[in-house]
Amino acid sequence: MSTISLLEFKNVAMAYDGIIVFENFNLKLLNGETVGLTGPSGCGKSTVLRLAVDLVSPVSGEVLFKSQPVNEWEPTELRRRMVLVPQEASMFTGTVEDNLKWALDIHKMDYREGEFERVLKDVLLDIEYLGKVAANLSGGQKQRVAIARALLLKPDVLLLDEPTSALDMEATLAVEEAINNLIKVSDLSVLIVTHNKEQARRFTSRVIEME
Ligand code: ADP
Ligand code: MG
């Protein structure tokens, strides 16, 4: 871990239709660090992730990726380097392999030998999953495929929005194990949103609480 800040929020205020969601929000995600972001429903956790990838704009303050305002990045490039995995992972038609290929196509990236196997392994899924129809997977398996799909882009930062909130206990444990493995084997920086404070502590060295 270094002290280079990859993602930084400086005194950010956010509003929708003139209604303030939060003000004076600060966050620093360092290189190689995993940070948890918790807080009650509606406090603006998902909004923080949307601000990070410049899907919405703040009222005031700065959102920086690698010291450069996110709105000055080319959007596709920003969203390849910092991938947002939404709360309920959407699978595209076809197999898991089709889903992985699709991610590469969108970003005009070439497939490299063994890469699909590698990203599945990172989320503790074996190679057999490549041939399975994505729509038929369980919620937890879909979530792990969505994370694998994100990993293919070789991002610097992974933004996970409540990765287990829609899952039962067993699937939650499987996804937590996959994320823990990923944190161990990679030098990714991860920002995990969860309303579950216990979960945040299980994953992360640092937990930021929103009011
Ligand atoms: P959280 O992820 O912590 O549950 P959100 O970031 O989704 O919170 O939402 C924060 C607040 O902003 C909520 O009050 C929500 O209703 C509101 N909000 C979120 N998205 C929009 C939107 N597109 N338009 C208007 N209000 C929104
Ligand atoms: Mg949310």
mmCIF file of C-alpha atoms and ligand atoms in Angstrom:
data_model
loop_
_atom_site.group_PDB
_atom_site.id
_atom_site.type_symbol
_atom_site.label_atom_id
_atom_site.label_comp_id
_atom_site.label_asym_id
_atom_site.label_seq_id
_atom_site.Cartn_x
_atom_site.Cartn_y
_atom_site.Cartn_z
ATOM 1 C CA MET A 1 0.000 0.000 0.000
ATOM 2 C CA SER A 2 1.257 3.482 -0.793
ATOM 3 C CA THR A 3 0.009 6.909 0.123
ATOM 4 C CA ILE A 4 -0.967 7.819 -3.413
ATOM 5 C CA SER A 5 -4.615 8.743 -3.346
ATOM 6 C CA LEU A 6 -6.459 7.180 -6.270
ATOM 7 C CA LEU A 7 -9.909 8.496 -5.544
ATOM 8 C CA GLU A 8 -10.550 11.582 -3.498
ATOM 9 C CA PHE A 9 -13.661 13.509 -2.482
ATOM 10 C CA LYS A 10 -12.987 17.002 -1.139
ATOM 11 C CA ASN A 11 -15.814 18.814 0.641
ATOM 12 C CA VAL A 12 -18.370 17.450 -1.766
ATOM 13 C CA ALA A 13 -21.987 18.554 -1.591
ATOM 14 C CA MET A 14 -24.601 16.724 -3.605
ATOM 15 C CA ALA A 15 -28.230 17.482 -4.366
ATOM 16 C CA TYR A 16 -30.978 16.065 -6.565
ATOM 17 C CA ASP A 17 -33.498 18.585 -7.858
ATOM 18 C CA GLY A 18 -32.223 21.173 -5.399
ATOM 19 C CA ILE A 19 -32.600 18.905 -2.392
ATOM 20 C CA ILE A 20 -29.311 18.378 -0.560
ATOM 21 C CA VAL A 21 -28.345 14.723 -0.006
ATOM 22 C CA PHE A 22 -25.046 15.394 1.776
ATOM 23 C CA GLU A 23 -22.531 18.180 2.328
ATOM 24 C CA ASN A 24 -18.856 18.359 3.306
ATOM 25 C CA PHE A 25 -18.226 14.782 2.293
ATOM 26 C CA ASN A 26 -14.570 13.752 2.295
ATOM 27 C CA LEU A 27 -13.016 10.468 1.304
ATOM 28 C CA LYS A 28 -9.595 9.225 0.280
ATOM 29 C CA LEU A 29 -9.002 5.824 -1.240
ATOM 30 C CA LEU A 30 -5.314 5.023 -1.315
ATOM 31 C CA ASN A 31 -3.535 2.739 -3.716
ATOM 32 C CA GLY A 32 -4.120 -0.905 -2.736
ATOM 33 C CA GLU A 33 -6.531 -0.039 0.049
ATOM 34 C CA THR A 34 -9.984 -1.451 0.800
ATOM 35 C CA VAL A 35 -12.408 1.002 2.367
ATOM 36 C CA GLY A 36 -15.962 0.371 3.545
ATOM 37 C CA LEU A 37 -18.688 2.971 3.231
ATOM 38 C CA THR A 38 -21.702 2.473 5.479
ATOM 39 C CA GLY A 39 -24.742 4.415 6.546
ATOM 40 C CA PRO A 40 -28.522 4.138 6.626
ATOM 41 C CA SER A 41 -30.582 3.665 3.508
ATOM 42 C CA GLY A 42 -31.009 6.898 1.584
ATOM 43 C CA CYS A 43 -27.972 8.698 3.048
ATOM 44 C CA GLY A 44 -26.261 8.829 -0.334
ATOM 45 C CA LYS A 45 -23.902 5.834 -0.510
ATOM 46 C CA SER A 46 -24.806 4.866 -4.079
ATOM 47 C CA THR A 47 -24.621 8.540 -4.987
ATOM 48 C CA VAL A 48 -20.989 8.612 -3.843
ATOM 49 C CA LEU A 49 -20.208 5.791 -6.289
ATOM 50 C CA ARG A 50 -22.106 7.541 -9.097
ATOM 51 C CA LEU A 51 -20.139 10.716 -8.427
ATOM 52 C CA ALA A 52 -16.882 8.751 -8.567
ATOM 53 C CA VAL A 53 -17.532 7.578 -12.125
ATOM 54 C CA ASP A 54 -19.040 10.925 -13.131
ATOM 55 C CA LEU A 55 -22.574 9.704 -13.757
ATOM 56 C CA VAL A 56 -23.816 12.653 -11.689
ATOM 57 C CA SER A 57 -22.166 15.959 -10.811
ATOM 58 C CA PRO A 58 -21.706 17.520 -7.380
ATOM 59 C CA VAL A 59 -23.142 20.880 -6.370
ATOM 60 C CA SER A 60 -19.783 21.882 -4.953
ATOM 61 C CA GLY A 61 -16.453 20.376 -3.981
ATOM 62 C CA GLU A 62 -14.110 18.178 -5.947
ATOM 63 C CA VAL A 63 -14.081 14.544 -7.019
ATOM 64 C CA LEU A 64 -10.630 13.499 -8.187
ATOM 65 C CA PHE A 65 -9.300 10.325 -9.757
ATOM 66 C CA LYS A 66 -5.508 10.223 -9.805
ATOM 67 C CA SER A 67 -5.505 13.896 -8.813
ATOM 68 C CA GLN A 68 -7.529 14.895 -11.878
ATOM 69 C CA PRO A 69 -11.198 15.965 -11.678
ATOM 70 C CA VAL A 70 -13.340 13.045 -12.830
ATOM 71 C CA ASN A 71 -15.225 15.217 -15.314
ATOM 72 C CA GLU A 72 -11.961 15.918 -17.123
ATOM 73 C CA TRP A 73 -11.397 12.228 -17.803
ATOM 74 C CA GLU A 74 -12.677 10.685 -20.996
ATOM 75 C CA PRO A 75 -15.780 8.900 -19.599
ATOM 76 C CA THR A 76 -15.084 5.442 -21.042
ATOM 77 C CA GLU A 77 -11.486 5.572 -19.862
ATOM 78 C CA LEU A 78 -12.560 6.699 -16.368
ATOM 79 C CA ARG A 79 -15.094 3.856 -16.175
ATOM 80 C CA ARG A 80 -12.560 1.269 -17.274
ATOM 81 C CA ARG A 81 -10.002 2.313 -14.676
ATOM 82 C CA MET A 82 -12.658 2.588 -11.970
ATOM 83 C CA VAL A 83 -15.399 0.015 -12.451
ATOM 84 C CA LEU A 84 -18.744 0.265 -10.683
ATOM 85 C CA VAL A 85 -20.511 -3.015 -9.951
ATOM 86 C CA PRO A 86 -24.129 -2.064 -9.227
ATOM 87 C CA GLN A 87 -26.266 -3.490 -6.455
ATOM 88 C CA GLU A 88 -28.113 -5.986 -8.614
ATOM 89 C CA ALA A 89 -25.761 -7.294 -11.236
ATOM 90 C CA SER A 90 -27.357 -7.424 -14.657
ATOM 91 C CA MET A 91 -26.404 -10.328 -16.874
ATOM 92 C CA PHE A 92 -26.632 -10.139 -20.632
ATOM 93 C CA THR A 93 -28.128 -12.873 -22.761
ATOM 94 C CA GLY A 94 -25.998 -15.919 -23.438
ATOM 95 C CA THR A 95 -23.382 -17.699 -21.416
ATOM 96 C CA VAL A 96 -20.991 -16.439 -18.779
ATOM 97 C CA GLU A 97 -18.318 -16.503 -21.494
ATOM 98 C CA ASP A 98 -20.511 -14.265 -23.693
ATOM 99 C CA ASN A 99 -20.841 -11.864 -20.764
ATOM 100 C CA LEU A 100 -17.088 -11.720 -20.297
ATOM 101 C CA LYS A 101 -16.462 -11.236 -24.040
ATOM 102 C CA TRP A 102 -19.019 -8.452 -24.102
ATOM 103 C CA ALA A 103 -17.094 -6.511 -21.446
ATOM 104 C CA LEU A 104 -13.906 -6.740 -23.508
ATOM 105 C CA ASP A 105 -15.740 -5.735 -26.715
ATOM 106 C CA ILE A 106 -17.252 -2.634 -25.147
ATOM 107 C CA HIS A 107 -13.830 -1.435 -24.143
ATOM 108 C CA LYS A 108 -12.205 -2.619 -27.374
ATOM 109 C CA MET A 109 -9.826 -4.819 -25.424
ATOM 110 C CA ASP A 110 -8.292 -8.020 -26.767
ATOM 111 C CA TYR A 111 -8.745 -11.373 -25.117
ATOM 112 C CA ARG A 112 -5.577 -12.827 -23.685
ATOM 113 C CA GLU A 113 -5.062 -16.538 -23.222
ATOM 114 C CA GLY A 114 -6.258 -17.799 -19.851
ATOM 115 C CA GLU A 115 -7.800 -14.508 -18.831
ATOM 116 C CA PHE A 116 -11.376 -15.727 -18.350
ATOM 117 C CA GLU A 117 -10.120 -18.551 -16.176
ATOM 118 C CA ARG A 118 -8.050 -16.112 -14.130
ATOM 119 C CA VAL A 119 -10.884 -13.677 -13.360
ATOM 120 C CA LEU A 120 -13.297 -16.497 -12.511
ATOM 121 C CA LYS A 121 -10.678 -17.990 -10.220
ATOM 122 C CA ASP A 122 -10.253 -14.618 -8.494
ATOM 123 C CA VAL A 123 -13.925 -14.770 -7.473
ATOM 124 C CA LEU A 124 -13.691 -18.491 -6.675
ATOM 125 C CA LEU A 125 -15.690 -19.793 -9.635
ATOM 126 C CA ASP A 126 -14.281 -22.647 -11.674
ATOM 127 C CA ILE A 127 -13.853 -22.740 -15.422
ATOM 128 C CA GLU A 128 -17.049 -24.796 -15.948
ATOM 129 C CA TYR A 129 -19.023 -21.610 -15.378
ATOM 130 C CA LEU A 130 -17.937 -20.231 -18.747
ATOM 131 C CA GLY A 131 -20.461 -22.431 -20.554
ATOM 132 C CA LYS A 132 -23.401 -21.785 -18.212
ATOM 133 C CA VAL A 133 -26.295 -19.588 -19.241
ATOM 134 C CA ALA A 134 -25.870 -16.415 -17.207
ATOM 135 C CA ALA A 135 -29.594 -15.892 -16.643
ATOM 136 C CA ASN A 136 -29.838 -19.273 -14.913
ATOM 137 C CA LEU A 137 -27.229 -18.530 -12.255
ATOM 138 C CA SER A 138 -28.166 -17.838 -8.645
ATOM 139 C CA GLY A 139 -27.996 -14.265 -7.319
ATOM 140 C CA GLY A 140 -24.658 -14.879 -5.632
ATOM 141 C CA GLN A 141 -23.141 -16.473 -8.728
ATOM 142 C CA LYS A 142 -24.338 -13.569 -10.870
ATOM 143 C CA GLN A 143 -22.773 -11.129 -8.456
ATOM 144 C CA ARG A 144 -19.464 -12.980 -8.674
ATOM 145 C CA VAL A 145 -19.626 -13.086 -12.488
ATOM 146 C CA ALA A 146 -20.312 -9.332 -12.474
ATOM 147 C CA ILE A 147 -17.179 -8.825 -10.362
ATOM 148 C CA ALA A 148 -15.166 -11.125 -12.666
ATOM 149 C CA ARG A 149 -16.444 -9.147 -15.650
ATOM 150 C CA ALA A 150 -15.247 -5.951 -13.977
ATOM 151 C CA LEU A 151 -11.835 -7.490 -13.245
ATOM 152 C CA LEU A 152 -11.290 -8.272 -16.926
ATOM 153 C CA LEU A 153 -10.930 -4.555 -17.565
ATOM 154 C CA LYS A 154 -7.919 -4.503 -15.234
ATOM 155 C CA PRO A 155 -9.238 -1.550 -13.261
ATOM 156 C CA ASP A 156 -7.277 0.336 -10.609
ATOM 157 C CA VAL A 157 -10.378 0.755 -8.480
ATOM 158 C CA LEU A 158 -13.389 -1.474 -7.924
ATOM 159 C CA LEU A 159 -16.556 0.156 -6.610
ATOM 160 C CA LEU A 160 -18.964 -2.380 -5.123
ATOM 161 C CA ASP A 161 -22.488 -1.226 -4.310
ATOM 162 C CA GLU A 162 -24.029 -3.440 -1.617
ATOM 163 C CA PRO A 163 -22.717 -6.624 -3.223
ATOM 164 C CA THR A 164 -24.682 -8.937 -0.927
ATOM 165 C CA SER A 165 -27.811 -6.987 -0.025
ATOM 166 C CA ALA A 166 -30.051 -9.025 -2.327
ATOM 167 C CA LEU A 167 -28.615 -12.382 -1.252
ATOM 168 C CA ASP A 168 -29.462 -15.028 1.319
ATOM 169 C CA MET A 169 -26.995 -15.982 4.069
ATOM 170 C CA GLU A 170 -25.252 -18.753 2.165
ATOM 171 C CA ALA A 171 -24.781 -16.697 -0.993
ATOM 172 C CA THR A 172 -23.626 -13.738 1.099
ATOM 173 C CA LEU A 173 -20.871 -15.847 2.638
ATOM 174 C CA ALA A 174 -19.788 -17.097 -0.791
ATOM 175 C CA VAL A 175 -19.613 -13.573 -2.203
ATOM 176 C CA GLU A 176 -17.768 -12.297 0.892
ATOM 177 C CA GLU A 177 -15.261 -15.114 0.520
ATOM 178 C CA ALA A 178 -14.806 -14.236 -3.162
ATOM 179 C CA ILE A 179 -14.233 -10.557 -2.385
ATOM 180 C CA ASN A 180 -11.802 -11.418 0.407
ATOM 181 C CA ASN A 181 -9.868 -13.647 -1.954
ATOM 182 C CA LEU A 182 -9.793 -10.928 -4.554
ATOM 183 C CA ILE A 183 -8.446 -8.384 -2.082
ATOM 184 C CA LYS A 184 -5.735 -10.859 -1.077
ATOM 185 C CA VAL A 185 -4.570 -11.859 -4.560
ATOM 186 C CA SER A 186 -4.704 -8.474 -6.273
ATOM 187 C CA ASP A 187 -3.385 -4.995 -5.650
ATOM 188 C CA LEU A 188 -6.764 -3.470 -6.440
ATOM 189 C CA SER A 189 -8.173 -0.592 -4.458
ATOM 190 C CA VAL A 190 -11.721 -1.382 -3.408
ATOM 191 C CA LEU A 191 -14.523 0.823 -2.121
ATOM 192 C CA ILE A 192 -17.336 -1.308 -0.732
ATOM 193 C CA VAL A 193 -20.714 0.177 0.065
ATOM 194 C CA THR A 194 -22.706 -1.777 2.578
ATOM 195 C CA HIS A 195 -25.391 -0.911 5.090
ATOM 196 C CA ASN A 196 -24.053 -3.790 7.155
ATOM 197 C CA LYS A 197 -21.400 -2.391 9.489
ATOM 198 C CA GLU A 198 -20.258 -5.844 10.573
ATOM 199 C CA GLN A 199 -19.661 -6.778 6.978
ATOM 200 C CA ALA A 200 -17.682 -3.609 6.375
ATOM 201 C CA ARG A 201 -15.409 -4.494 9.284
ATOM 202 C CA ARG A 202 -14.903 -8.019 8.003
ATOM 203 C CA PHE A 203 -13.508 -6.738 4.722
ATOM 204 C CA THR A 204 -11.814 -3.511 5.318
ATOM 205 C CA SER A 205 -9.088 -1.755 7.176
ATOM 206 C CA ARG A 206 -11.078 1.446 7.272
ATOM 207 C CA VAL A 207 -14.802 2.165 7.498
ATOM 208 C CA ILE A 208 -16.349 5.516 6.681
ATOM 209 C CA GLU A 209 -19.771 6.159 8.167
ATOM 210 C CA MET A 210 -22.228 8.506 6.510
ATOM 211 C CA GLU A 211 -25.003 10.067 8.509
HETATM 212 P P1 ADP B 1 -28.186 5.041 -0.469
HETATM 213 O O1 ADP B 1 -27.410 4.323 -1.547
HETATM 214 O O2 ADP B 1 -27.346 5.405 0.715
HETATM 215 O O3 ADP B 1 -29.393 4.272 -0.042
HETATM 216 P P2 ADP B 1 -28.780 6.947 -2.580
HETATM 217 O O4 ADP B 1 -27.455 7.498 -2.953
HETATM 218 O O5 ADP B 1 -29.349 5.933 -3.475
HETATM 219 O O6 ADP B 1 -28.704 6.431 -1.074
HETATM 220 O O7 ADP B 1 -29.823 8.133 -2.450
HETATM 221 C C1 ADP B 1 -29.617 9.244 -1.606
HETATM 222 C C2 ADP B 1 -30.847 10.146 -1.635
HETATM 223 O O8 ADP B 1 -30.984 10.727 -2.920
HETATM 224 C C3 ADP B 1 -32.158 9.427 -1.360
HETATM 225 O O9 ADP B 1 -32.969 10.282 -0.611
HETATM 226 C C4 ADP B 1 -32.730 9.182 -2.728
HETATM 227 O O10 ADP B 1 -34.124 9.157 -2.675
HETATM 228 C C5 ADP B 1 -32.228 10.393 -3.487
HETATM 229 N N1 ADP B 1 -32.004 10.100 -4.927
HETATM 230 C C6 ADP B 1 -31.186 9.134 -5.410
HETATM 231 N N2 ADP B 1 -31.170 9.148 -6.750
HETATM 232 C C7 ADP B 1 -32.003 10.140 -7.136
HETATM 233 C C8 ADP B 1 -32.416 10.669 -8.404
HETATM 234 N N3 ADP B 1 -31.951 10.154 -9.549
HETATM 235 N N4 ADP B 1 -33.280 11.702 -8.406
HETATM 236 C C9 ADP B 1 -33.743 12.236 -7.248
HETATM 237 N N5 ADP B 1 -33.399 11.791 -6.033
HETATM 238 C C10 ADP B 1 -32.544 10.771 -5.961
HETATM 239 MG MG MG B 2 -27.716 2.510 -2.466
#
